[in-house]
Tab-separated table of C-alpha atoms in Angstrom:
chain	number	residue	atom	x	y	z
A	235	UNK	CA	-11.012	47.036	-13.950
A	236	UNK	CA	-13.955	49.256	-14.703
A	237	UNK	CA	-17.572	48.207	-15.240
A	238	UNK	CA	-16.994	48.685	-18.997
A	239	UNK	CA	-14.076	46.236	-18.915
A	240	UNK	CA	-16.173	43.651	-17.078
A	241	UNK	CA	-19.034	44.179	-19.526
A	242	UNK	CA	-16.659	43.478	-22.403
A	243	UNK	CA	-15.176	40.350	-20.785
A	244	UNK	CA	-18.589	38.957	-19.851
A	245	UNK	CA	-20.097	39.591	-23.300
A	246	UNK	CA	-22.365	42.448	-22.274
A	247	UNK	CA	-20.929	44.525	-25.086
A	248	UNK	CA	-18.766	43.973	-28.150
A	249	UNK	CA	-17.217	47.444	-28.039
A	250	UNK	CA	-13.682	47.626	-26.719
A	251	UNK	CA	-13.708	49.664	-23.497
A	252	UNK	CA	-11.612	52.784	-22.976
A	253	UNK	CA	-8.942	51.486	-20.634
A	254	UNK	CA	-5.198	51.311	-20.121
A	255	UNK	CA	-5.412	47.521	-20.436
A	256	UNK	CA	-3.920	46.334	-23.712
A	257	UNK	CA	-6.291	44.967	-26.335
A	258	UNK	CA	-4.424	41.633	-26.316
A	259	UNK	CA	-4.979	41.265	-22.578
A	260	UNK	CA	-8.673	42.106	-22.928
A	261	UNK	CA	-9.049	39.545	-25.708
A	262	UNK	CA	-7.231	36.934	-23.637
A	263	UNK	CA	-9.561	37.521	-20.664
A	264	UNK	CA	-12.645	37.391	-22.879
A	265	UNK	CA	-11.436	34.221	-24.607
A	266	UNK	CA	-10.696	32.596	-21.251
A	267	UNK	CA	-14.216	33.418	-20.076
A	268	UNK	CA	-15.720	32.157	-23.343
A	269	UNK	CA	-13.848	28.867	-22.912
A	270	UNK	CA	-15.798	28.139	-19.713
A	271	UNK	CA	-19.145	29.685	-20.645
A	272	UNK	CA	-21.896	28.897	-21.135
A	273	UNK	CA	-22.035	26.221	-18.448
A	274	UNK	CA	-23.642	23.005	-19.661
A	275	UNK	CA	-23.874	21.179	-16.351
A	276	UNK	CA	-23.284	22.073	-12.726
A	277	UNK	CA	-22.968	19.096	-10.375
A	278	UNK	CA	-23.164	19.704	-6.662
A	279	UNK	CA	-24.333	18.241	-3.379
A	280	UNK	CA	-28.032	17.955	-2.605
A	281	UNK	CA	-27.608	20.103	0.500
A	282	UNK	CA	-26.733	23.089	-1.710
A	283	UNK	CA	-30.002	23.179	-3.681
A	284	UNK	CA	-31.970	25.534	-1.363
A	285	UNK	CA	-29.293	28.212	-1.273
A	286	UNK	CA	-26.143	27.907	-3.361
A	287	UNK	CA	-27.650	26.423	-6.502
A	288	UNK	CA	-30.730	28.622	-6.352
A	289	UNK	CA	-28.572	31.743	-6.231
A	290	UNK	CA	-26.425	30.268	-8.991
A	291	UNK	CA	-29.507	30.480	-11.213
A	292	UNK	CA	-30.522	33.921	-9.913
A	293	UNK	CA	-27.045	35.343	-10.546
A	294	UNK	CA	-26.848	34.065	-14.105
A	295	UNK	CA	-30.269	35.421	-15.013
A	296	UNK	CA	-29.438	38.767	-13.361
A	297	UNK	CA	-26.091	39.139	-15.164
A	298	UNK	CA	-27.442	38.048	-18.561
A	299	UNK	CA	-31.174	38.860	-18.532
A	300	UNK	CA	-31.409	38.876	-22.333
A	301	UNK	CA	-28.637	36.372	-23.184
A	302	UNK	CA	-30.354	33.117	-22.285
A	303	UNK	CA	-27.580	31.185	-24.008
A	304	UNK	CA	-25.337	32.192	-21.061
A	305	UNK	CA	-27.681	30.611	-18.511
A	306	UNK	CA	-26.862	27.161	-17.117
A	307	UNK	CA	-28.566	24.407	-19.079
A	308	UNK	CA	-28.432	21.744	-16.386
A	309	UNK	CA	-27.917	21.146	-12.689
A	310	UNK	CA	-27.283	17.729	-11.172
A	311	UNK	CA	-27.706	17.282	-7.439
A	312	UNK	CA	-26.070	14.241	-5.941
A	313	UNK	CA	-26.065	12.629	-2.517
A	314	UNK	CA	-23.127	12.212	-0.200
A	315	UNK	CA	-20.761	9.262	0.024
A	316	UNK	CA	-21.053	6.870	2.920
A	317	UNK	CA	-18.357	4.400	3.855
A	318	UNK	CA	-19.770	1.074	5.050
A	319	UNK	CA	-23.160	2.718	5.756
A	320	UNK	CA	-21.626	5.426	7.956
A	321	UNK	CA	-20.944	9.085	7.238
A	322	UNK	CA	-17.365	9.658	6.186
A	323	UNK	CA	-15.650	11.772	8.821
A	324	UNK	CA	-11.999	12.376	9.586
A	325	UNK	CA	-12.864	13.097	13.220
A	326	UNK	CA	-14.287	9.584	13.686
A	327	UNK	CA	-11.660	7.910	11.543
A	328	UNK	CA	-14.238	6.629	9.056
A	329	UNK	CA	-12.823	7.966	5.815
A	330	UNK	CA	-11.006	6.701	2.782
A	331	UNK	CA	-9.141	8.879	0.320
A	332	UNK	CA	-9.179	8.133	-3.385
A	333	UNK	CA	-5.462	7.383	-3.312
A	334	UNK	CA	-5.811	5.032	-0.338
A	335	UNK	CA	-8.757	3.246	-1.949
A	336	UNK	CA	-6.879	2.767	-5.216
A	337	UNK	CA	-3.830	1.468	-3.359
A	338	UNK	CA	-5.966	-0.958	-1.352
A	339	UNK	CA	-8.456	-2.187	-3.973
A	340	UNK	CA	-7.027	-1.165	-7.346
A	341	UNK	CA	-9.012	0.508	-10.107
A	342	UNK	CA	-11.202	-2.540	-10.813
A	343	UNK	CA	-12.163	-3.096	-7.189
A	344	UNK	CA	-13.022	0.603	-6.915
A	345	UNK	CA	-15.154	0.455	-10.065
A	346	UNK	CA	-17.126	-2.513	-8.777
A	347	UNK	CA	-17.727	-0.954	-5.349
A	348	UNK	CA	-18.705	2.403	-6.857
A	349	UNK	CA	-21.043	0.773	-9.381
A	350	UNK	CA	-22.696	-1.020	-6.464
A	351	UNK	CA	-22.855	2.168	-4.346
A	352	UNK	CA	-25.819	3.676	-6.191
A	353	UNK	CA	-26.379	6.566	-8.572
A	354	UNK	CA	-29.474	8.380	-7.377
A	355	UNK	CA	-29.893	11.444	-5.191
A	356	UNK	CA	-29.708	9.100	-2.203
A	357	UNK	CA	-26.389	8.864	-0.408
A	358	UNK	CA	-24.062	6.411	-2.129
A	359	UNK	CA	-22.600	3.702	0.092
A	360	UNK	CA	-19.075	2.527	-0.678
A	361	UNK	CA	-18.770	-0.914	0.898
A	362	UNK	CA	-15.243	-2.180	1.458
A	363	UNK	CA	-16.526	-5.780	1.492
A	364	UNK	CA	-17.820	-5.314	-2.079
A	365	UNK	CA	-14.445	-3.920	-3.166
A	366	UNK	CA	-12.598	-6.792	-1.449
A	367	UNK	CA	-14.823	-9.497	-2.908
A	368	UNK	CA	-14.645	-7.865	-6.342
A	369	UNK	CA	-10.862	-8.019	-6.278
A	370	UNK	CA	-10.944	-11.668	-5.213
A	371	UNK	CA	-13.474	-12.557	-7.940
A	372	UNK	CA	-11.309	-10.896	-10.584
């Protein structure tokens, strides 16, 4: 893996590099990369904005300074998920896995509780009482 190979895979050049790697393998790597890029939307936690997501932008603009079509077109920061107004934490026992929630409330109860939880950058609050009452109402 030489810099020329990476340049070819990441669309820095269209010239096949001089390498022992077979052309078919190079094309497969480039096609795999092209499948995932450019990135349309990156969703991540709000706590990652000052560092992780900022460097995400810096890295893309540094790697492709003239190929703006390779830059991310959107970033969505979301809050965390609370369970009954408390931080979810395995150490305190206040957590609920997706599988456990589906087993307990079913898909419809989950949908109702998640729709009620909120959709802004504020922390979403999954309330088990909402899921329970939703199941009973259905």
